[in-house]
mmCIF file of C-alpha atoms in Angstrom:
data_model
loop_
_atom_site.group_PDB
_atom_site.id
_atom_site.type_symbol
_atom_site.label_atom_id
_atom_site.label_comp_id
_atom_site.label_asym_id
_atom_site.label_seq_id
_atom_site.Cartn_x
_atom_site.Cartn_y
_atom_site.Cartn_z
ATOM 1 C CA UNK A 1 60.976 91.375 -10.183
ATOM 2 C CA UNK A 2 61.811 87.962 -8.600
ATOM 3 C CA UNK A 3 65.799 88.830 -9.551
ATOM 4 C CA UNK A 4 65.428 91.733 -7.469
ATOM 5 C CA UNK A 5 63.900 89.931 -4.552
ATOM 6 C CA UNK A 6 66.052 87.218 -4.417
ATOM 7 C CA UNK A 7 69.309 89.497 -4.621
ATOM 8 C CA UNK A 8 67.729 91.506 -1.589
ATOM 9 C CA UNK A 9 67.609 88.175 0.975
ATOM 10 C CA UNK A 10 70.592 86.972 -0.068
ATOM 11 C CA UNK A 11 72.279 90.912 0.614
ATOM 12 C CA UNK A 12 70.120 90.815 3.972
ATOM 13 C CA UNK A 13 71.195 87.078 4.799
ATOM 14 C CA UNK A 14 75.213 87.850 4.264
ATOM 15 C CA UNK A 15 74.725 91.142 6.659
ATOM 16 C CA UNK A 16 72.867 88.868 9.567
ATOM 17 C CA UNK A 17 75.468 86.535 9.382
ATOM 18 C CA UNK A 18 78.472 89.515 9.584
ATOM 19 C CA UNK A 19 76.755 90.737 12.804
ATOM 20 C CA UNK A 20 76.385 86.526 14.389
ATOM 21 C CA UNK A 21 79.928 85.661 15.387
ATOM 22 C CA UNK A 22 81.336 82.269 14.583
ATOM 23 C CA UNK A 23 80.982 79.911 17.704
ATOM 24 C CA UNK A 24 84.984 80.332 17.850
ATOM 25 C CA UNK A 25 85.137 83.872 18.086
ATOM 26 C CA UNK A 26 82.446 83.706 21.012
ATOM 27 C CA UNK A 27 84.170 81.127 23.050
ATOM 28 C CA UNK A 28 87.501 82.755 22.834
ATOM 29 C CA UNK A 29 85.927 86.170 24.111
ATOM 30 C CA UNK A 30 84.170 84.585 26.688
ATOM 31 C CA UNK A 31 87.044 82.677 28.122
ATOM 32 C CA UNK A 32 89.151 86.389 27.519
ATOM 33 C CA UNK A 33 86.893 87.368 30.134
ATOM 34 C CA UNK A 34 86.474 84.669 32.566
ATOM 35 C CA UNK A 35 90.496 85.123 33.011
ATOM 36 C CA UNK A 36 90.035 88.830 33.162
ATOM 37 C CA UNK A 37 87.580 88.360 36.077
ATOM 38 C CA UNK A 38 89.837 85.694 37.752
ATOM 39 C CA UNK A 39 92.361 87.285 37.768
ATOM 40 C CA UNK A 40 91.273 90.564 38.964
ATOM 41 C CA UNK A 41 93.413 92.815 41.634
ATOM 42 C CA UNK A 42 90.117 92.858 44.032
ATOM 43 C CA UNK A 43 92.383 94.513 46.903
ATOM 44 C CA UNK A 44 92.957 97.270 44.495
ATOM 45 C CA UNK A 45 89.590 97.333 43.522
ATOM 46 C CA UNK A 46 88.259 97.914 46.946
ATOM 47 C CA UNK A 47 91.140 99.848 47.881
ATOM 48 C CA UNK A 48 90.012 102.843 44.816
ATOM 49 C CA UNK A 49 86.542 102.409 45.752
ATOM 50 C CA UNK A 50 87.171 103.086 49.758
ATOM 51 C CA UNK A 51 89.347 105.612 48.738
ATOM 52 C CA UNK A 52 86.634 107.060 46.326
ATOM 53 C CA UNK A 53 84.008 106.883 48.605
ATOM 54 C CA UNK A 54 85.857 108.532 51.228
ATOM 55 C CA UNK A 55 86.351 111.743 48.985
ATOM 56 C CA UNK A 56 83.150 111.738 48.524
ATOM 57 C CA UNK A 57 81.708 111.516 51.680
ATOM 58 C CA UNK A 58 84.363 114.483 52.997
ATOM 59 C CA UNK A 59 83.176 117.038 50.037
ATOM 60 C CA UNK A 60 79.470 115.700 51.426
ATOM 61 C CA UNK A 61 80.721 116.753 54.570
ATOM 62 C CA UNK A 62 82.749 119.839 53.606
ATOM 63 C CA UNK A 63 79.293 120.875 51.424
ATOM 64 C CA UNK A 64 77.054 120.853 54.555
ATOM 65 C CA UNK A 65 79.291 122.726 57.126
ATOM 66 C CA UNK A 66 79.415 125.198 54.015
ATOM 67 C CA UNK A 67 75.792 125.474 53.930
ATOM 68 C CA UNK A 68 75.198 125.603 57.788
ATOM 69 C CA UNK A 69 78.095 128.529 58.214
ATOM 70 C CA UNK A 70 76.502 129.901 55.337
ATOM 71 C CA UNK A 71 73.418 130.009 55.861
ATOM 72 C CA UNK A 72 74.281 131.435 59.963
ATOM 73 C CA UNK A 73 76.436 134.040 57.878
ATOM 74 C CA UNK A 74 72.853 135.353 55.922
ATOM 75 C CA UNK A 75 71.138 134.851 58.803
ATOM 76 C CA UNK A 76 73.537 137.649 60.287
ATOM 77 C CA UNK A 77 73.467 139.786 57.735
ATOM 78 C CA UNK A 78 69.971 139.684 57.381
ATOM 79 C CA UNK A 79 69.689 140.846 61.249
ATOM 80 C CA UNK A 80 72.498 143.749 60.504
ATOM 81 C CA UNK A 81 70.521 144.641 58.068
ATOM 82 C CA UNK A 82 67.456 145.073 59.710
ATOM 83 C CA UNK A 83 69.145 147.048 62.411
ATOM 84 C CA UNK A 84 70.434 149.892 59.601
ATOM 85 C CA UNK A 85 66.932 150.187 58.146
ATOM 86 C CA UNK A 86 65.796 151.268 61.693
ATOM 87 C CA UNK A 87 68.796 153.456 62.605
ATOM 88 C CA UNK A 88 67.622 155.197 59.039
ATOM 89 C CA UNK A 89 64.040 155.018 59.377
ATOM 90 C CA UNK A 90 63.844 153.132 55.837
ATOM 91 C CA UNK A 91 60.250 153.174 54.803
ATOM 92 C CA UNK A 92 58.581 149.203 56.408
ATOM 93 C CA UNK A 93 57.371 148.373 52.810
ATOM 94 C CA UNK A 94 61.382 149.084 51.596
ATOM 95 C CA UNK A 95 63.051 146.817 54.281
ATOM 96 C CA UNK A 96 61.119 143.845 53.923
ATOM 97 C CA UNK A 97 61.582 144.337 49.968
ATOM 98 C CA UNK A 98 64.945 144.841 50.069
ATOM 99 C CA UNK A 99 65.396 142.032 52.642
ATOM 100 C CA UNK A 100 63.710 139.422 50.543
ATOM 101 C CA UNK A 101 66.092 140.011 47.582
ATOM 102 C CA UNK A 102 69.366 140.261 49.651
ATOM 103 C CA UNK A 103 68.361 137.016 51.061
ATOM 104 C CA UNK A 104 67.637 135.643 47.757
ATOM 105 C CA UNK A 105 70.528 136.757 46.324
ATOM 106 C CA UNK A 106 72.629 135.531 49.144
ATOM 107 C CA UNK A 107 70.831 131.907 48.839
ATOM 108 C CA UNK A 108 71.794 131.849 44.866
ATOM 109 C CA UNK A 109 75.658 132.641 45.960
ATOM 110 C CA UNK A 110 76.033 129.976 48.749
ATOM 111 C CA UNK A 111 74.343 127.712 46.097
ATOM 112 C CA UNK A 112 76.906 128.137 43.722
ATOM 113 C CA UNK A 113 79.780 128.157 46.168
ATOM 114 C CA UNK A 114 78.760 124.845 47.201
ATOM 115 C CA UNK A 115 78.258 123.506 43.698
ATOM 116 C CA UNK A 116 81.925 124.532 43.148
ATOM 117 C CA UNK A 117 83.053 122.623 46.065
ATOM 118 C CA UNK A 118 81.214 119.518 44.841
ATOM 119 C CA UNK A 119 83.560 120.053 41.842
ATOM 120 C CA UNK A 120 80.928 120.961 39.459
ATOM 121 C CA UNK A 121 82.408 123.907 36.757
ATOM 122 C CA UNK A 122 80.325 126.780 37.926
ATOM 123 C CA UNK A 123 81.419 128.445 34.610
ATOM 124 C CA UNK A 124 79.426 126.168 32.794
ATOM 125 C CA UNK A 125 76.471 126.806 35.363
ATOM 126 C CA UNK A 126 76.314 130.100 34.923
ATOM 127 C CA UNK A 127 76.786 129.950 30.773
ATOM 128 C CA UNK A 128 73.779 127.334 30.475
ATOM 129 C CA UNK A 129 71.644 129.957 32.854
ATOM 130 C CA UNK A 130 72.608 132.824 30.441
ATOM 131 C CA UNK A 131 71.776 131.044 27.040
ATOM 132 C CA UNK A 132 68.285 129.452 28.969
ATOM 133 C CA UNK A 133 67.549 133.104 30.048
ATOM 134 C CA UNK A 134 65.400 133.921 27.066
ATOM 135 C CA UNK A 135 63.092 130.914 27.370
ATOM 136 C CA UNK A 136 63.157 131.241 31.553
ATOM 137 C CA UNK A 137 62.237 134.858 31.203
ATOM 138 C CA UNK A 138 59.314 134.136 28.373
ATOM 139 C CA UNK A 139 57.937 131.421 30.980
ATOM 140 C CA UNK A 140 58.494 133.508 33.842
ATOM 141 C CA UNK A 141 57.354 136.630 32.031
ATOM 142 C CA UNK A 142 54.295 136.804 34.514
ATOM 143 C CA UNK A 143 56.729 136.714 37.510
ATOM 144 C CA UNK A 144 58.933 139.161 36.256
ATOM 145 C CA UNK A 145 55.868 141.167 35.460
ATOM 146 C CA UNK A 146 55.391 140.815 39.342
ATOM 147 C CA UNK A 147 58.773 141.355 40.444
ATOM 148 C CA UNK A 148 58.623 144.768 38.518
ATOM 149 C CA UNK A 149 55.440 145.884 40.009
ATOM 150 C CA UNK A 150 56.658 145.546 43.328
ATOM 151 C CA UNK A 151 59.314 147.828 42.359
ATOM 152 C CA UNK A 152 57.014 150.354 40.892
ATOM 153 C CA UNK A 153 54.915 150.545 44.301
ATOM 154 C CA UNK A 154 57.786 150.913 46.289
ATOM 155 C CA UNK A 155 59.397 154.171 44.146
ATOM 156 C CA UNK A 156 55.443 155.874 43.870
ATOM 157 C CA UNK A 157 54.308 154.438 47.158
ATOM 158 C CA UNK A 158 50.767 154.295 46.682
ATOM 159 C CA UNK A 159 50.354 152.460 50.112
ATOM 160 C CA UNK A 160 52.701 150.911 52.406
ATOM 161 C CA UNK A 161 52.938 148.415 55.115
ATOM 162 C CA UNK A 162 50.283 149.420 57.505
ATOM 163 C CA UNK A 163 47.646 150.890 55.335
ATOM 164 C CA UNK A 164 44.424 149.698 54.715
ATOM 165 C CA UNK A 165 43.494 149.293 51.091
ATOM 166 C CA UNK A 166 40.844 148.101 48.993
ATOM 167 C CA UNK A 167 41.797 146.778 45.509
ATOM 168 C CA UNK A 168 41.846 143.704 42.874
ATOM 169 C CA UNK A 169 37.756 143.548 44.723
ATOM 170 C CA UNK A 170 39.999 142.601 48.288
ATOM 171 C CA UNK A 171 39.980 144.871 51.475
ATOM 172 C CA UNK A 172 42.611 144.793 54.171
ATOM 173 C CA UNK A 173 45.851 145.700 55.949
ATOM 174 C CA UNK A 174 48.849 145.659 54.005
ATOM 175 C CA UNK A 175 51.321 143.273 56.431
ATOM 176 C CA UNK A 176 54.239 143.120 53.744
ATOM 177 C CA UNK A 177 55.073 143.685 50.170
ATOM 178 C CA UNK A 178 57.328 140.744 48.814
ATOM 179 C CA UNK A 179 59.368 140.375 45.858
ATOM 180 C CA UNK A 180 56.226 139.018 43.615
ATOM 181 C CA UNK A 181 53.091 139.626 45.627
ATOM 182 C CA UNK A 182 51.709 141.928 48.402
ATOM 183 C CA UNK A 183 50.194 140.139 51.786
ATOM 184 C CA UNK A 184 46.665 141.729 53.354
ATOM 185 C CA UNK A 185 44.929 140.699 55.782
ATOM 186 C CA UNK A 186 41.100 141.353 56.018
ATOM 187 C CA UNK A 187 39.309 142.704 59.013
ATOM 188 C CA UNK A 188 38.020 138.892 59.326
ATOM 189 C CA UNK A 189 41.660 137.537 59.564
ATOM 190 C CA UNK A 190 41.694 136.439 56.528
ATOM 191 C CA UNK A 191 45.272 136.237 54.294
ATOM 192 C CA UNK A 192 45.260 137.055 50.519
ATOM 193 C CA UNK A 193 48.216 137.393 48.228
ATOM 194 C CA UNK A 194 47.711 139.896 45.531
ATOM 195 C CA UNK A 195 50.186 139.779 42.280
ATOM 196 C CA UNK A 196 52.275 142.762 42.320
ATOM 197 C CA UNK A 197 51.769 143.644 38.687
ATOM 198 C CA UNK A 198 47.545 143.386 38.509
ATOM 199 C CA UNK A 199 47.605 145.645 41.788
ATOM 200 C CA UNK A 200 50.355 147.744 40.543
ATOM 201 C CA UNK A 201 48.158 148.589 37.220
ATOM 202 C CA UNK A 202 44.356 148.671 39.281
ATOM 203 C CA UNK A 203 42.473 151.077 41.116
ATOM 204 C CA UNK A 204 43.779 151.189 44.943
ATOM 205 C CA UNK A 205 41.625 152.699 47.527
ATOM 206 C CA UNK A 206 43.752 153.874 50.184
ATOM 207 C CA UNK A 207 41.609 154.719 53.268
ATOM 208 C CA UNK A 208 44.641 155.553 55.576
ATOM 209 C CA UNK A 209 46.510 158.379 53.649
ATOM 210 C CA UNK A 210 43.881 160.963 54.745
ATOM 211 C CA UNK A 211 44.457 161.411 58.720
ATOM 212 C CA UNK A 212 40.280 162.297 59.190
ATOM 213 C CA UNK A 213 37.455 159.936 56.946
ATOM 214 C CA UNK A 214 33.949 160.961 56.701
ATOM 215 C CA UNK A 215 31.197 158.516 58.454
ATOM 216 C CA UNK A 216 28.088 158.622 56.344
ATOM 217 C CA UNK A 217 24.524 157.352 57.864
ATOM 218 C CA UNK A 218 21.141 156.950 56.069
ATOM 219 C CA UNK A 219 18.109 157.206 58.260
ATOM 220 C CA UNK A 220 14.384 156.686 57.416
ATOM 221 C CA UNK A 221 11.874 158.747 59.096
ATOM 222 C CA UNK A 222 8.193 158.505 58.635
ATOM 223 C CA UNK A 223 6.069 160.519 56.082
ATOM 224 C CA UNK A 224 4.894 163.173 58.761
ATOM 225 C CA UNK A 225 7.506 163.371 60.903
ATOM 226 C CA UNK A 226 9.066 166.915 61.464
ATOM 227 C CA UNK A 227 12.696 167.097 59.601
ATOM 228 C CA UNK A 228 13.645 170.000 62.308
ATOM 229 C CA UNK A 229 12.850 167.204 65.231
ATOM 230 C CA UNK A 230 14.943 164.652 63.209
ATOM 231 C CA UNK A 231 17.661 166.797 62.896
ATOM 232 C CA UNK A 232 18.128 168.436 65.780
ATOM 233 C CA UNK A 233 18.074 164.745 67.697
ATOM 234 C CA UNK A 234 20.532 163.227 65.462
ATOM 235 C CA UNK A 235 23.314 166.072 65.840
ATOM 236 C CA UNK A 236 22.544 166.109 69.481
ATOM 237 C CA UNK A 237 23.825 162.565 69.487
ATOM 238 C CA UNK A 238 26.854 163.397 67.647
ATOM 239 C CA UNK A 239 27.963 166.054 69.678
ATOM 240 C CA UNK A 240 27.563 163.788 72.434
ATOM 241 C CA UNK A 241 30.373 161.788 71.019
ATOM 242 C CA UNK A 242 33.922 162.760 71.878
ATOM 243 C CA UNK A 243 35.219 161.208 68.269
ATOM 244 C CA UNK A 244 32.900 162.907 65.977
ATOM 245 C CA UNK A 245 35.357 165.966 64.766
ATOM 246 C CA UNK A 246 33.942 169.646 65.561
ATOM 247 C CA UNK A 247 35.401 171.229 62.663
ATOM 248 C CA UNK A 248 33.818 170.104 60.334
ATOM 249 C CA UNK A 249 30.849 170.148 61.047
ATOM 250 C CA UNK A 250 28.256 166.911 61.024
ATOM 251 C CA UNK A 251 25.567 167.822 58.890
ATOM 252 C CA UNK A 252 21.840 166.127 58.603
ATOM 253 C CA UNK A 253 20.089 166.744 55.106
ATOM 254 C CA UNK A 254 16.972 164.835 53.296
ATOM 255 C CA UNK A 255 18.482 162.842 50.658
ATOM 256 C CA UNK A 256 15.713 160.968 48.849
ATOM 257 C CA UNK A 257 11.741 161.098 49.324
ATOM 258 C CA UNK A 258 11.233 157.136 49.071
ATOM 259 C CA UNK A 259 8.480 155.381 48.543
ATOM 260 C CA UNK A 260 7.491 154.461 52.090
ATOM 261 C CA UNK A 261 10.169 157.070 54.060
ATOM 262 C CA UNK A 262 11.826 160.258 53.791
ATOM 263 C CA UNK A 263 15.901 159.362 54.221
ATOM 264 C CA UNK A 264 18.024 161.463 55.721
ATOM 265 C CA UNK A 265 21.709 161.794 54.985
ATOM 266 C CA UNK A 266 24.086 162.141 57.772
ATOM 267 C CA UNK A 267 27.732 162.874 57.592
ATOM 268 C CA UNK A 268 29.986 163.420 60.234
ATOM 269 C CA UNK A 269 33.657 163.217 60.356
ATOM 270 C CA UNK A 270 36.270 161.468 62.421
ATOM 271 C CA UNK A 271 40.278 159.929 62.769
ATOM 272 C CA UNK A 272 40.803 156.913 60.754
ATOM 273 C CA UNK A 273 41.327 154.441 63.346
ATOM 274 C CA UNK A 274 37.670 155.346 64.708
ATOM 275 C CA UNK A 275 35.522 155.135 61.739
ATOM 276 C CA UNK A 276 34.025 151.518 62.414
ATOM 277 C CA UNK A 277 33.906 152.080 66.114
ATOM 278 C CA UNK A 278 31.475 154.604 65.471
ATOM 279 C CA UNK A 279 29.717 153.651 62.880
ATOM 280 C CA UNK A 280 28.255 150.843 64.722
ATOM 281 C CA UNK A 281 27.494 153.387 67.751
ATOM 282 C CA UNK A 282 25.555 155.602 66.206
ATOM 283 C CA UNK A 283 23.465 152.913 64.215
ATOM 284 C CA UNK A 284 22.540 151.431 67.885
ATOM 285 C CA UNK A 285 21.924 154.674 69.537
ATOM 286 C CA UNK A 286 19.766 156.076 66.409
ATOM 287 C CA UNK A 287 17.990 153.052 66.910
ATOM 288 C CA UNK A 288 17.651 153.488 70.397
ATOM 289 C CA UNK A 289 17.018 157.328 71.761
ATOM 290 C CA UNK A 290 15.320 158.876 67.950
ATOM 291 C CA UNK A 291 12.382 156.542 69.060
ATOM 292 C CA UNK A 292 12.612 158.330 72.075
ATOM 293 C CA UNK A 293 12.711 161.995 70.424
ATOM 294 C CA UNK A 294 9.281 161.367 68.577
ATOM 295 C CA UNK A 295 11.057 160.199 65.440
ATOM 296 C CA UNK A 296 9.194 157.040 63.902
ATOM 297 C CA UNK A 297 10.964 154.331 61.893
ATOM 298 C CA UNK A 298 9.066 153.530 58.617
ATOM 299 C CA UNK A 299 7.665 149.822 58.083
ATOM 300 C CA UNK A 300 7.242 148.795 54.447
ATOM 301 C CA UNK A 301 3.404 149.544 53.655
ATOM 302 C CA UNK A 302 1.341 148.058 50.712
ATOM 303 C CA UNK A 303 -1.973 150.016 50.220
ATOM 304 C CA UNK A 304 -4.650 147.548 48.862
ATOM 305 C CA UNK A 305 -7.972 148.535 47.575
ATOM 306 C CA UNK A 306 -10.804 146.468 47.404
ATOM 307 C CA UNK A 307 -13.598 147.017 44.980
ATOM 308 C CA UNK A 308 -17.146 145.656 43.983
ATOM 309 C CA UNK A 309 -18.234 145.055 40.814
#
């Protein structure tokens, strides 16, 4: 056992002194280069690095005019291609889809142009994007999702720019479907982005297909209060109303015998772009005139009886 060690420091001693050079050796190289450096063609030197940095300062140059003219150049098309979607009446929600990924694809070309004019091999670019495309499109696979919902809503058109929609538990205007997400806005002026795919696969509610929606009122009369009196009061009011549609007809019905009030169901019908506008009126003028009709508004009521023992 002690043979064995000894044989292993001296191997390990004769490699450590392979890798120190002998004092000679060291001196000579460093005096090889001390006569290197004083001798030196520095006026050459400087001369390949002005030089050098020249070149690089005119493809620097040559790169930025590139992107400026291109990106004025997509700026252009982008305009001309506005100006055909009107002249063909393209569908809102189509143009700004379409105009988003002509612009992206545009960006990705003058990116690569410019590469190529830095001297970078765009060949190789483009081969180490194809063999990463798996794993980008696995990480992505969400956005992609996205990217094909948007397509999806655009061919079936479930709502378009314009519309107001309830879905994913939001409620808004649709202001513009993008590449990966749609944009509402909310009657408070609020801005939410919904993924294409989750509101591509969910329930929409689109309230602006239909050119007429139905306005539906409850109203709580008192126990002993005539229904005829009721009625003929509340469509008195609506037929007072220029936006309350004719045909059909608003209707008054009981709906529910509650505990404290017999509720009446009213339904009337209108245009779209009126439906809040008058359901707020009527609330205030049921509140106001039925009073006035002999109609009584209920107040909760808790019957207590006392007893002696």
């Amino acid at each position: 056992m002690q043979t064995l060690f000894m044989r292993f420091l001296l191997t390990a001693t004769e490699q450590t002194e392979k890798l120190i050079l002998p004092d000679s050796v060291q001196k000579a190289k460093f005096a090889e280069t001390v006569d290197k450096f004083i001798h030196m063609d520095y006026q050459k030197v400087l001369t390949d690095l002005v030089s050098q940095s020249i070149w690089v300062v005119l493809k620097l140059v040559l790169a930025l005019a590139i992107y400026m003219a291109g990106r004025w150049l997509i700026k252009r098309i982008l305009k001309l291609l506005a100006a055909a979607f009107e002249r063909r009446a393209v569908d809102r929600s189509l143009q700004t889809f379409l105009r988003n990924l002509v612009k992206v694809v545009c960006y990705i070309l003058l990116f690569l142009f410019i590469v190529q004019v830095l001297g970078v091999n765009t060949t190789s670019i483009v081969a180490l994007l194809a063999s990463a495309g798996l794993a980008v499109g696995m990480a992505l696979s969400g956005t992609l999702q996205n990217f094909a919902g948007g397509v999806m809503i655009l061919l079936l058109k479930p709502y378009r720019v314009g519309d107001f929609i309830s879905a994913q538990g939001q409620s808004g205007t649709v202001e513009e479907i993008m590449l990966f997400s749609t944009r509402i806005t909310t009657a408070d002026r609020q801005v939410i982005f919904i993924p294409n795919s989750s509101i591509a696969t969910s329930i929409i509610d689109n309230y602006s297909l239909s050119p007429l929606r139905r306005v539906d009122w409850t109203v709580s009369i008192s126990y002993g209060d005539d229904v005829e009196t009721a009625r003929a009061a509340i469509l008195e009011l609506l037929a007072q109303d220029t936006r309350v549609m004719r045909d059909p007809a608003p209707a008054v019905h009981v709906a529910a015998l509650a505990e404290a009030s017999v509720n009446l169901s009213v339904r009337a019908w209108c245009s779209n772009a009126d439906y809040w506008d008058l359901f707020f009126a009527m609330n205030e003028r049921f509140y106001k005139i039925l009073p006035q009709k002999g109609v009584r508004f209920p107040y909760p009521q808790l019957d207590v009886h006392l007893t002696r023992d």
